[in-house]
Amino acid sequence: MQYLVSVIDDRTNSATPDEMAAIDTFNDGLVAEGHWVFAGGLASPSTATVIDNRNGAAMVTDGPFLETKEHLSGFWIMEAPDLDVALKLAAEGSKACNRRVEVRPFL
Amino acid sequence: MSASGVQEAIIRAHREEWARVVAALGRRFGDLDLAEDAAAEAFGTAVERWPADGVPPNPGGWLTTTATRKAIDRIRREQKRDGKQKEAQMWYTDPPDPEPLGAIDDDRLRLIFTCCHPALSMETRVALTLRLVGGLTVPEIARAFFVQEATLGQRITRGKAKISAARIPYRVPSVDDLPARVSGVLAVLFLVFNEGYLATGPDTEPIRRDLTDEAIRLTRMVRALLPDDGEVAGLLALMLLTEARRTARVSANGELVRLDEQDRRAWDATLVAEGHQLVRERLVAAASGVAPGRYQILAAVNAVHTSARDMRDTDWSQIVALYDQLVRLDPSPIVALNRAVAVAELDGPEVGLATVDGLEDALAGYHAYHATRADLLRRLGRTQQSRDAYDKAIELAGNTAETAYLTRRRDQMT
């Protein structure tokens, strides 16, 4: 079972060196315990581009799909047997990156 | 067996076996939706068959077997319809616990912990617990909480869908997590009880026995499953000692009767005795060094009240001491308000009022804050201020019996 753990932020590129170090340690733990699938940080929403090619004529628009105060600034994809395990890992992740996180199961 | 005898047997089986049937099927098929529907169908079959065939010797076994057969039928029908093998969706359950905790290994307990999982909203937890564990119907729960049946049905459906999609586990939490998870279960049961005990709504009966009875019944079930948990015993004692005063608490004309005016002979002696027994049991545990939690402390407060012949005979210093203990666990303003009420009895209304006034910032929107002030101001002869406080309390109170009481008290002042 895989879970997407999204990091919720209201600033961009705001992680401090201490936070980065804590995230690295947390990630090492995920790998060692077999929970690691993938993780990454994202550039600011203002760097986003939206493409709509549903009718075959690709329409390119500058900016994020949704303008919100809070945005996704990074994420983990974790392997966990059930939600209790995923929530425990996400709690550690939230502590490490010092941000709120959202846990969502993959289908 | 007479028709009414069969009727009674069906009602009893529903009360005693519903949770067991749902829980057993939930474990076997890994699908609470299927478990709920199959259990409901099995009870429907009992209603049809038992009057003609007689009540089976083991009603619970009969119901589980019948429900299992219904569930298998449904899975086969769906497989035929979809034209493919439905992948068995099994619960993720831990390998058997190396240290089984006595009676803890019961499917009903798994069901309760799943329904009260912290990843579900409080409203969803209440609805799922009453439906899947309590066996109340969707219309019954909708009526109890004044929501549309469709809304409540959707809440239950979404809750079950989240349990399945997010894979909320069907198991008893590990020993480390148990206290926090049990307290989550107790919060759900206490909410159901309080909604019955302090029912809100302009046209509502002041006390909803359906809800208080159901909360007590479910807490008894949890107590039987977790006999060593002090907080479960504490909550059960608290409910029993509160329920014991039910008839004395509302007058014939539907007005709230405060503790000082209650006819103590109308209290239910059996419930009081059972509640006291539980509190004594916890006192023994506390004496051996197990720190009591909030429900045990609140139960002890109620045990002091129900041991007194009248208000004056009440051991108020004991009650203040218990509230001091509670404040250390829970520094919330509502606990401080209840403590202030006891302080007023012990040290006089002036001292009590000074404490209450200090809580204004936190509690200005809470009717009990104004009702408490009104009462203390009245006792101090500050009539106009008291009247204003009563007005504010009446404006904010949601319970019909309470509004009637506050109005009378206000109008009695000259």
Short mmCIF file of C-alpha atoms in Angstrom, two decimals:
data_model
loop_
_atom_site.label_atom_id
_atom_site.label_comp_id
_atom_site.label_asym_id
_atom_site.label_seq_id
_atom_site.Cartn_x
_atom_site.Cartn_y
_atom_site.Cartn_z
CA MET A 1 0.00 0.00 0.00
CA GLN A 2 1.39 3.40 -0.97
CA TYR A 3 0.60 6.78 0.52
CA LEU A 4 1.28 10.27 -0.77
CA VAL A 5 2.46 12.52 2.05
CA SER A 6 2.19 16.13 0.87
CA VAL A 7 4.01 18.95 2.60
CA ILE A 8 1.82 22.02 3.09
CA ASP A 9 3.61 25.37 3.10
CA ASP A 10 2.82 29.06 2.71
CA ARG A 11 6.31 30.17 1.71
CA THR A 12 8.72 28.83 -0.89
CA ASN A 13 12.31 27.61 -0.60
CA SER A 14 12.03 28.37 3.08
CA ALA A 15 13.58 25.24 4.56
CA THR A 16 16.41 26.01 6.97
CA PRO A 17 19.68 24.02 7.01
CA ASP A 18 18.52 22.36 10.25
CA GLU A 19 15.27 21.29 8.61
CA MET A 20 17.11 19.98 5.56
CA ALA A 21 19.40 17.94 7.81
CA ALA A 22 16.43 16.54 9.73
CA ILE A 23 14.71 15.61 6.46
CA ASP A 24 17.85 13.78 5.29
CA THR A 25 18.01 11.79 8.52
CA PHE A 26 14.31 10.97 8.27
CA ASN A 27 14.74 9.86 4.63
CA ASP A 28 17.64 7.59 5.59
CA GLY A 29 15.34 5.96 8.12
CA LEU A 30 12.61 5.48 5.48
CA VAL A 31 15.09 3.72 3.19
CA ALA A 32 16.47 1.56 6.00
CA GLU A 33 12.99 0.44 7.11
CA GLY A 34 11.75 -0.24 3.59
CA HIS A 35 9.17 2.59 3.52
CA TRP A 36 10.94 4.74 0.91
CA VAL A 37 9.44 4.98 -2.57
CA PHE A 38 10.19 8.53 -3.66
CA ALA A 39 10.39 12.08 -2.33
CA GLY A 40 11.11 15.54 -3.63
CA GLY A 41 10.83 19.24 -3.01
CA LEU A 42 9.03 21.50 -5.48
CA ALA A 43 9.90 24.94 -6.81
CA SER A 44 7.46 27.74 -6.07
CA PRO A 45 3.94 27.65 -7.59
CA SER A 46 4.78 30.76 -9.61
CA THR A 47 7.11 28.59 -11.73
CA ALA A 48 4.23 26.31 -12.78
CA THR A 49 2.78 26.05 -16.28
CA VAL A 50 -0.63 24.57 -17.10
CA ILE A 51 -1.18 22.66 -20.34
CA ASP A 52 -4.61 21.72 -21.70
CA ASN A 53 -4.40 19.39 -24.68
CA ARG A 54 -7.79 17.71 -24.24
CA ASN A 55 -8.93 18.79 -27.71
CA GLY A 56 -5.58 18.23 -29.37
CA ALA A 57 -4.57 21.90 -29.59
CA ALA A 58 -2.23 22.33 -26.62
CA MET A 59 -3.05 25.47 -24.72
CA VAL A 60 -0.24 26.71 -22.50
CA THR A 61 -1.01 28.98 -19.54
CA ASP A 62 1.43 30.54 -17.11
CA GLY A 63 0.97 30.01 -13.40
CA PRO A 64 -0.44 27.39 -11.10
CA PHE A 65 -3.76 25.64 -11.67
CA LEU A 66 -5.04 27.00 -8.36
CA GLU A 67 -3.99 30.25 -6.68
CA THR A 68 -3.98 29.49 -2.98
CA LYS A 69 -2.32 30.88 0.09
CA GLU A 70 -1.03 27.43 0.98
CA HIS A 71 0.53 25.13 -1.54
CA LEU A 72 2.35 21.87 -2.02
CA SER A 73 6.05 22.42 -1.44
CA GLY A 74 7.20 18.83 -1.48
CA PHE A 75 6.04 15.27 -0.98
CA TRP A 76 6.94 11.74 -0.07
CA ILE A 77 5.58 8.55 -1.48
CA MET A 78 5.79 5.93 1.24
CA GLU A 79 5.18 2.23 1.38
CA ALA A 80 3.21 1.27 4.50
CA PRO A 81 1.05 -1.74 5.37
CA ASP A 82 -1.83 0.38 6.71
CA LEU A 83 -2.91 3.88 7.70
CA ASP A 84 -1.65 3.59 11.28
CA VAL A 85 1.89 3.00 10.06
CA ALA A 86 1.55 5.74 7.42
CA LEU A 87 0.32 8.21 10.06
CA LYS A 88 3.24 7.41 12.35
CA LEU A 89 5.73 7.98 9.52
CA ALA A 90 3.94 11.15 8.44
CA ALA A 91 4.09 12.47 12.01
CA GLU A 92 7.86 11.95 12.01
CA GLY A 93 8.06 13.59 8.57
CA SER A 94 6.07 16.60 9.75
CA LYS A 95 8.44 16.97 12.69
CA ALA A 96 11.52 16.64 10.45
CA CYS A 97 10.46 19.20 7.83
CA ASN A 98 8.69 21.36 10.41
CA ARG A 99 5.57 21.69 8.23
CA ARG A 100 2.04 20.29 8.21
CA VAL A 101 1.59 17.26 5.99
CA GLU A 102 -1.40 15.54 4.39
CA VAL A 103 -1.60 11.75 4.06
CA ARG A 104 -3.53 10.31 1.13
CA PRO A 105 -3.71 6.73 -0.05
CA PHE A 106 -3.05 5.76 -3.66
CA LEU A 107 -5.88 3.86 -5.33
CA MET B 1 -43.11 -20.01 22.14
CA SER B 2 -45.68 -17.21 22.04
CA ALA B 3 -45.52 -14.52 19.35
CA SER B 4 -44.46 -11.95 21.93
CA GLY B 5 -41.81 -14.38 23.21
CA VAL B 6 -40.34 -14.67 19.72
CA GLN B 7 -40.51 -10.90 19.34
CA GLU B 8 -38.59 -10.49 22.56
CA ALA B 9 -36.00 -13.08 21.53
CA ILE B 10 -35.40 -11.16 18.30
CA ILE B 11 -35.01 -7.86 20.16
CA ARG B 12 -32.65 -9.48 22.66
CA ALA B 13 -30.61 -11.10 19.89
CA HIS B 14 -30.37 -7.77 18.13
CA ARG B 15 -29.13 -6.06 21.28
CA GLU B 16 -26.69 -8.80 22.21
CA GLU B 17 -25.51 -10.17 18.89
CA TRP B 18 -25.56 -7.37 16.31
CA ALA B 19 -22.02 -6.08 17.02
CA ARG B 20 -20.65 -9.62 17.17
CA VAL B 21 -22.16 -10.55 13.79
CA VAL B 22 -20.92 -7.36 12.06
CA ALA B 23 -17.48 -7.69 13.66
CA ALA B 24 -17.08 -11.37 12.73
CA LEU B 25 -18.10 -10.73 9.13
CA GLY B 26 -15.94 -7.63 8.95
CA ARG B 27 -12.96 -9.75 9.88
CA ARG B 28 -13.81 -12.61 7.57
CA PHE B 29 -14.61 -10.56 4.44
CA GLY B 30 -12.56 -7.42 5.04
CA ASP B 31 -15.46 -5.24 4.01
CA LEU B 32 -17.59 -3.40 6.57
CA ASP B 33 -20.16 -2.42 3.97
CA LEU B 34 -20.79 -6.06 3.13
CA ALA B 35 -20.72 -6.99 6.84
CA GLU B 36 -23.36 -4.39 7.71
CA ASP B 37 -25.70 -5.31 4.87
CA ALA B 38 -25.39 -9.05 5.47
CA ALA B 39 -26.03 -8.61 9.22
CA ALA B 40 -29.13 -6.54 8.50
CA GLU B 41 -30.36 -9.20 6.06
CA ALA B 42 -29.78 -11.97 8.58
CA PHE B 43 -31.88 -10.17 11.20
CA GLY B 44 -34.55 -9.64 8.54
CA THR B 45 -34.55 -13.39 7.89
CA ALA B 46 -34.86 -14.05 11.63
CA VAL B 47 -37.95 -11.85 11.77
CA GLU B 48 -39.48 -13.92 8.95
CA ARG B 49 -38.42 -17.36 10.08
CA TRP B 50 -38.28 -17.49 13.87
CA PRO B 51 -42.05 -17.10 14.42
CA ALA B 52 -42.67 -20.20 12.26
CA ASP B 53 -39.51 -22.27 12.89
CA GLY B 54 -38.96 -21.30 16.50
CA VAL B 55 -36.03 -19.47 18.05
CA PRO B 56 -32.80 -21.41 17.39
CA PRO B 57 -30.96 -22.72 20.47
CA ASN B 58 -27.95 -20.54 19.72
CA PRO B 59 -29.36 -17.33 18.19
CA GLY B 60 -25.93 -15.69 17.82
CA GLY B 61 -24.50 -18.67 15.94
CA TRP B 62 -27.59 -18.89 13.73
CA LEU B 63 -27.34 -15.18 12.89
CA THR B 64 -23.62 -15.32 12.10
CA THR B 65 -24.08 -18.38 9.88
CA THR B 66 -27.05 -16.84 8.09
CA ALA B 67 -25.23 -13.50 7.62
CA THR B 68 -22.13 -15.28 6.31
CA ARG B 69 -24.26 -17.16 3.78
CA LYS B 70 -25.90 -13.88 2.68
CA ALA B 71 -22.47 -12.27 2.28
CA ILE B 72 -21.16 -15.15 0.17
CA ASP B 73 -24.30 -15.03 -1.97
CA ARG B 74 -23.77 -11.35 -2.56
CA ILE B 75 -20.12 -11.77 -3.48
CA ARG B 76 -21.10 -14.52 -5.99
CA ARG B 77 -23.84 -12.36 -7.48
CA GLU B 78 -21.42 -9.47 -7.92
CA GLN B 79 -18.79 -11.71 -9.47
CA LYS B 80 -21.34 -13.01 -11.95
CA ARG B 81 -22.49 -9.51 -12.75
CA ASP B 82 -18.98 -8.13 -13.20
CA GLY B 83 -17.98 -11.23 -15.13
CA LYS B 84 -14.73 -11.49 -13.24
CA GLN B 85 -13.28 -12.80 -10.04
CA LYS B 86 -13.49 -10.13 -7.42
CA GLU B 87 -10.16 -9.79 -5.77
CA ALA B 88 -10.45 -10.71 -2.15
CA GLN B 89 -9.87 -7.60 -0.16
CA MET B 90 -8.54 -8.75 3.14
CA TRP B 91 -7.95 -6.60 6.15
CA TYR B 92 -4.41 -6.00 7.09
CA THR B 93 -4.16 -7.54 10.52
CA ASP B 94 -1.10 -8.04 12.60
CA PRO B 95 0.21 -11.53 13.21
CA PRO B 96 -1.32 -12.82 16.45
CA ASP B 97 -0.19 -10.78 19.42
CA PRO B 98 2.59 -12.62 21.27
CA GLU B 99 1.09 -11.37 24.56
CA PRO B 100 -2.67 -11.61 24.26
CA LEU B 101 -4.37 -9.24 26.69
CA GLY B 102 -6.99 -11.57 28.08
CA ALA B 103 -10.46 -10.77 26.82
CA ILE B 104 -9.00 -8.20 24.44
CA ASP B 105 -8.96 -10.55 21.46
CA ASP B 106 -12.50 -9.97 20.37
CA ASP B 107 -13.66 -8.92 16.91
CA ARG B 108 -16.03 -6.40 18.48
CA LEU B 109 -13.08 -4.55 19.93
CA ARG B 110 -11.44 -4.39 16.50
CA LEU B 111 -14.70 -3.03 15.12
CA ILE B 112 -14.92 -0.36 17.84
CA PHE B 113 -11.34 0.81 17.34
CA THR B 114 -11.85 0.97 13.59
CA CYS B 115 -15.09 2.98 13.90
CA CYS B 116 -13.45 5.39 16.38
CA HIS B 117 -10.20 5.81 14.43
CA PRO B 118 -8.68 9.29 14.85
CA ALA B 119 -8.38 9.69 11.06
CA LEU B 120 -12.20 9.89 10.89
CA SER B 121 -14.10 13.03 11.85
CA MET B 122 -15.87 12.99 15.21
CA GLU B 123 -19.28 13.05 13.48
CA THR B 124 -18.30 10.07 11.36
CA ARG B 125 -16.99 8.16 14.37
CA VAL B 126 -20.26 8.68 16.24
CA ALA B 127 -22.36 7.64 13.25
CA LEU B 128 -20.26 4.55 12.46
CA THR B 129 -20.16 3.44 16.10
CA LEU B 130 -23.91 3.74 16.56
CA ARG B 131 -24.62 1.97 13.27
CA LEU B 132 -22.00 -0.78 13.13
CA VAL B 133 -21.45 -1.44 16.84
CA GLY B 134 -24.75 -0.25 18.32
CA GLY B 135 -26.97 -1.57 15.53
CA LEU B 136 -29.10 1.58 15.43
CA THR B 137 -30.69 2.20 12.05
CA VAL B 138 -29.81 5.18 9.87
CA PRO B 139 -33.20 6.87 10.52
CA GLU B 140 -32.76 6.37 14.29
CA ILE B 141 -29.30 7.97 14.29
CA ALA B 142 -30.43 10.77 11.97
CA ARG B 143 -33.32 11.58 14.33
CA ALA B 144 -31.06 11.50 17.36
CA PHE B 145 -28.70 14.09 15.89
CA PHE B 146 -31.23 16.16 13.90
CA VAL B 147 -29.65 15.55 10.55
CA GLN B 148 -31.31 14.43 7.32
CA GLU B 149 -31.35 10.69 6.79
CA ALA B 150 -29.63 11.16 3.43
CA THR B 151 -26.86 13.21 5.07
CA LEU B 152 -26.32 10.64 7.77
CA GLY B 153 -26.41 7.77 5.29
CA GLN B 154 -23.77 9.54 3.24
CA ARG B 155 -21.62 10.14 6.32
CA ILE B 156 -21.65 6.41 7.07
CA THR B 157 -20.97 5.45 3.44
CA ARG B 158 -18.05 7.89 3.19
CA GLY B 159 -16.67 6.69 6.51
CA LYS B 160 -16.70 3.07 5.36
CA ALA B 161 -15.16 4.11 2.03
CA LYS B 162 -12.32 5.92 3.80
CA ILE B 163 -11.70 2.94 6.09
CA SER B 164 -11.34 0.74 3.05
CA ALA B 165 -9.45 3.13 0.70
CA ALA B 166 -6.98 4.51 3.25
CA ARG B 167 -6.68 1.08 4.84
CA ILE B 168 -7.58 1.94 8.39
CA PRO B 169 -6.56 -1.29 10.12
CA TYR B 170 -9.03 -3.68 11.72
CA ARG B 171 -7.14 -4.48 14.85
CA VAL B 172 -6.65 -3.66 18.47
CA PRO B 173 -3.91 -1.01 18.76
CA SER B 174 -0.53 -1.95 20.19
CA VAL B 175 0.01 -1.60 23.93
CA ASP B 176 1.89 1.71 23.40
CA ASP B 177 -0.94 3.27 21.44
CA LEU B 178 -3.75 1.73 23.48
CA PRO B 179 -4.34 4.46 26.11
CA ALA B 180 -4.65 7.22 23.49
CA ARG B 181 -6.92 5.10 21.28
CA VAL B 182 -9.12 4.00 24.18
CA SER B 183 -9.55 7.60 25.18
CA GLY B 184 -10.66 8.30 21.59
CA VAL B 185 -13.31 5.57 21.91
CA LEU B 186 -14.47 6.92 25.28
CA ALA B 187 -14.77 10.44 23.83
CA VAL B 188 -17.23 9.07 21.25
CA LEU B 189 -19.28 7.25 23.90
CA PHE B 190 -19.29 10.27 26.23
CA LEU B 191 -20.43 12.52 23.39
CA VAL B 192 -23.37 10.18 22.69
CA PHE B 193 -24.24 10.10 26.40
CA ASN B 194 -24.05 13.88 26.78
CA GLU B 195 -26.16 14.47 23.72
CA GLY B 196 -28.80 12.33 25.42
CA TYR B 197 -28.31 13.86 28.82
CA LEU B 198 -28.16 17.49 27.75
CA ALA B 199 -30.23 17.25 24.59
CA THR B 200 -30.24 20.46 22.59
CA GLY B 201 -32.93 21.87 20.31
CA PRO B 202 -36.05 23.95 20.98
CA ASP B 203 -38.60 21.14 20.62
CA THR B 204 -36.51 18.38 22.10
CA GLU B 205 -37.19 16.27 25.13
CA PRO B 206 -34.70 17.50 27.74
CA ILE B 207 -33.28 14.00 28.25
CA ARG B 208 -33.05 11.54 25.39
CA ARG B 209 -33.12 8.11 26.97
CA ASP B 210 -32.47 6.39 23.67
CA LEU B 211 -29.03 8.00 23.57
CA THR B 212 -28.09 7.70 27.25
CA ASP B 213 -29.17 4.04 27.29
CA GLU B 214 -27.22 3.29 24.13
CA ALA B 215 -24.10 5.03 25.45
CA ILE B 216 -24.27 3.05 28.69
CA ARG B 217 -24.86 -0.21 26.85
CA LEU B 218 -21.86 0.36 24.56
CA THR B 219 -19.66 1.44 27.48
CA ARG B 220 -20.63 -1.75 29.31
CA MET B 221 -19.57 -3.69 26.23
CA VAL B 222 -16.20 -1.91 26.13
CA ARG B 223 -15.83 -2.52 29.87
CA ALA B 224 -16.43 -6.24 29.37
CA LEU B 225 -13.80 -6.25 26.62
CA LEU B 226 -11.22 -4.12 28.48
CA PRO B 227 -11.88 -5.00 32.13
CA ASP B 228 -8.53 -3.67 33.37
CA ASP B 229 -8.77 -0.20 31.86
CA GLY B 230 -9.36 2.34 34.63
CA GLU B 231 -10.74 5.05 32.39
CA VAL B 232 -13.34 2.70 30.89
CA ALA B 233 -14.48 1.85 34.43
CA GLY B 234 -14.41 5.56 35.28
CA LEU B 235 -16.57 6.54 32.33
CA LEU B 236 -19.08 3.77 33.05
CA ALA B 237 -19.28 4.89 36.70
CA LEU B 238 -19.70 8.51 35.63
CA MET B 239 -22.54 7.60 33.28
CA LEU B 240 -24.29 5.38 35.86
CA LEU B 241 -24.08 7.98 38.64
CA THR B 242 -25.39 10.64 36.26
CA GLU B 243 -28.13 8.40 34.87
CA ALA B 244 -29.17 7.47 38.44
CA ARG B 245 -30.33 11.06 38.96
CA ARG B 246 -32.23 11.27 35.68
CA THR B 247 -35.80 11.24 36.98
CA ALA B 248 -34.97 13.68 39.79
CA ARG B 249 -33.29 16.03 37.38
CA VAL B 250 -36.35 17.16 35.40
CA SER B 251 -39.59 18.18 37.14
CA ALA B 252 -43.10 17.14 36.09
CA ASN B 253 -43.47 20.38 34.14
CA GLY B 254 -40.23 19.84 32.23
CA GLU B 255 -37.97 22.10 34.21
CA LEU B 256 -34.37 21.33 35.14
CA VAL B 257 -33.96 20.60 38.86
CA ARG B 258 -30.52 21.52 40.16
CA LEU B 259 -28.70 19.26 42.57
CA ASP B 260 -29.64 21.40 45.61
CA GLU B 261 -33.36 21.02 44.88
CA GLN B 262 -33.45 17.38 43.76
CA ASP B 263 -35.48 14.79 45.63
CA ARG B 264 -32.65 12.43 46.49
CA ARG B 265 -35.07 9.60 47.27
CA ALA B 266 -35.93 9.54 43.55
CA TRP B 267 -32.37 8.60 42.63
CA ASP B 268 -31.94 5.07 41.29
CA ALA B 269 -30.30 3.21 44.17
CA THR B 270 -29.21 0.26 42.01
CA LEU B 271 -27.34 2.45 39.56
CA VAL B 272 -25.82 4.47 42.41
CA ALA B 273 -24.60 1.26 44.06
CA GLU B 274 -23.09 -0.04 40.82
CA GLY B 275 -21.40 3.31 40.18
CA HIS B 276 -20.01 3.45 43.74
CA GLN B 277 -18.68 -0.08 43.39
CA LEU B 278 -16.74 0.90 40.26
CA VAL B 279 -15.38 4.05 41.93
CA ARG B 280 -14.23 2.01 44.95
CA GLU B 281 -12.49 -0.39 42.61
CA ARG B 282 -10.61 2.52 41.04
CA LEU B 283 -9.74 4.01 44.44
CA VAL B 284 -8.01 0.74 45.32
CA ALA B 285 -6.04 0.97 42.05
CA ALA B 286 -5.20 4.64 42.74
CA ALA B 287 -3.98 3.71 46.23
CA SER B 288 -1.55 1.28 44.63
CA GLY B 289 -0.10 4.07 42.51
CA VAL B 290 -2.14 4.05 39.28
CA ALA B 291 -2.87 7.72 38.53
CA PRO B 292 -6.56 8.21 37.71
CA GLY B 293 -7.61 9.86 34.43
CA ARG B 294 -10.31 12.44 33.91
CA TYR B 295 -13.30 10.08 33.80
CA GLN B 296 -12.26 8.42 37.05
CA ILE B 297 -11.92 11.80 38.74
CA LEU B 298 -15.30 12.97 37.44
CA ALA B 299 -16.85 9.69 38.59
CA ALA B 300 -15.35 10.25 42.05
CA VAL B 301 -16.89 13.76 42.14
CA ASN B 302 -20.26 12.20 41.35
CA ALA B 303 -19.71 9.51 43.95
CA VAL B 304 -19.22 12.23 46.59
CA HIS B 305 -22.48 13.90 45.51
CA THR B 306 -24.43 10.65 45.48
CA SER B 307 -23.11 9.70 48.93
CA ALA B 308 -24.47 12.88 50.56
CA ARG B 309 -27.88 13.15 52.17
CA ASP B 310 -28.23 16.76 50.97
CA MET B 311 -26.22 19.75 49.72
CA ARG B 312 -25.00 20.73 53.20
CA ASP B 313 -23.97 17.19 54.00
CA THR B 314 -21.81 17.11 50.83
CA ASP B 315 -18.06 16.86 51.38
CA TRP B 316 -17.18 19.98 49.38
CA SER B 317 -13.52 19.98 50.41
CA GLN B 318 -13.24 16.50 48.87
CA ILE B 319 -14.90 17.78 45.69
CA VAL B 320 -12.56 20.79 45.47
CA ALA B 321 -9.59 18.46 45.98
CA LEU B 322 -10.81 16.24 43.13
CA TYR B 323 -11.23 19.26 40.85
CA ASP B 324 -7.71 20.40 41.78
CA GLN B 325 -6.52 17.02 40.57
CA LEU B 326 -8.56 17.39 37.37
CA VAL B 327 -7.22 20.90 36.69
CA ARG B 328 -3.72 19.42 36.68
CA LEU B 329 -4.76 16.95 33.96
CA ASP B 330 -6.97 19.33 32.02
CA PRO B 331 -6.40 23.05 32.54
CA SER B 332 -9.45 23.98 30.44
CA PRO B 333 -11.69 26.89 31.53
CA ILE B 334 -14.73 24.60 31.79
CA VAL B 335 -13.00 22.46 34.42
CA ALA B 336 -12.01 25.68 36.22
CA LEU B 337 -15.66 26.80 36.16
CA ASN B 338 -16.84 23.55 37.76
CA ARG B 339 -14.12 23.86 40.36
CA ALA B 340 -15.27 27.41 41.13
CA VAL B 341 -18.81 26.13 41.79
CA ALA B 342 -17.42 23.76 44.44
CA VAL B 343 -15.20 26.52 45.85
CA ALA B 344 -18.30 28.72 46.27
CA GLU B 345 -19.90 25.97 48.39
CA LEU B 346 -16.76 25.54 50.47
CA ASP B 347 -15.55 29.14 50.89
CA GLY B 348 -18.66 31.16 50.10
CA PRO B 349 -20.16 32.77 46.97
CA GLU B 350 -17.85 35.78 47.06
CA VAL B 351 -14.71 33.65 46.68
CA GLY B 352 -16.45 31.54 44.03
CA LEU B 353 -17.51 34.61 42.06
CA ALA B 354 -14.00 36.05 41.99
CA THR B 355 -12.76 32.81 40.40
CA VAL B 356 -15.65 32.67 37.94
CA ASP B 357 -15.15 36.30 36.86
CA GLY B 358 -11.56 35.47 35.96
CA LEU B 359 -12.86 33.07 33.27
CA GLU B 360 -14.86 35.65 31.32
CA ASP B 361 -12.51 35.90 28.33
CA ALA B 362 -12.61 32.17 27.72
CA LEU B 363 -16.25 31.45 28.56
CA ALA B 364 -18.29 34.56 27.63
CA GLY B 365 -20.16 32.50 24.98
CA TYR B 366 -20.96 29.57 27.28
CA HIS B 367 -24.37 29.51 28.97
CA ALA B 368 -23.13 27.71 32.10
CA TYR B 369 -20.66 30.51 32.79
CA HIS B 370 -23.50 33.05 32.92
CA ALA B 371 -25.82 30.70 34.82
CA THR B 372 -23.12 30.15 37.46
CA ARG B 373 -22.47 33.89 37.80
CA ALA B 374 -26.23 34.57 37.98
CA ASP B 375 -26.61 32.11 40.84
CA LEU B 376 -23.64 33.47 42.80
CA LEU B 377 -24.73 37.11 42.28
CA ARG B 378 -28.24 36.18 43.42
CA ARG B 379 -26.85 34.63 46.60
CA LEU B 380 -24.82 37.80 47.20
CA GLY B 381 -27.96 39.92 46.84
CA ARG B 382 -26.70 41.68 43.70
CA THR B 383 -30.10 41.38 42.04
CA GLN B 384 -29.75 43.54 38.95
CA GLN B 385 -26.42 42.02 37.95
CA SER B 386 -27.84 38.58 38.61
CA ARG B 387 -30.84 39.29 36.40
CA ASP B 388 -28.56 40.40 33.55
CA ALA B 389 -26.51 37.23 33.89
CA TYR B 390 -29.68 35.07 33.83
CA ASP B 391 -30.78 36.88 30.65
CA LYS B 392 -27.48 36.08 29.01
CA ALA B 393 -27.61 32.43 30.15
CA ILE B 394 -31.18 31.99 28.85
CA GLU B 395 -30.16 33.47 25.52
CA LEU B 396 -27.31 30.96 25.16
CA ALA B 397 -28.83 27.77 26.67
CA GLY B 398 -30.01 25.16 24.15
CA ASN B 399 -31.72 22.66 26.47
CA THR B 400 -35.45 23.23 27.05
CA ALA B 401 -35.44 22.14 30.73
CA GLU B 402 -32.49 24.37 31.45
CA THR B 403 -34.12 27.41 29.83
CA ALA B 404 -37.27 26.82 31.92
CA TYR B 405 -35.23 26.58 35.13
CA LEU B 406 -33.19 29.71 34.42
CA THR B 407 -36.33 31.68 33.53
CA ARG B 408 -38.02 30.71 36.79
CA ARG B 409 -34.96 31.58 38.84
CA ARG B 410 -34.70 34.97 37.16
CA ASP B 411 -38.38 35.75 37.62
CA GLN B 412 -38.36 34.67 41.28
CA MET B 413 -36.00 37.48 42.20
CA THR B 414 -37.67 40.54 43.53
#
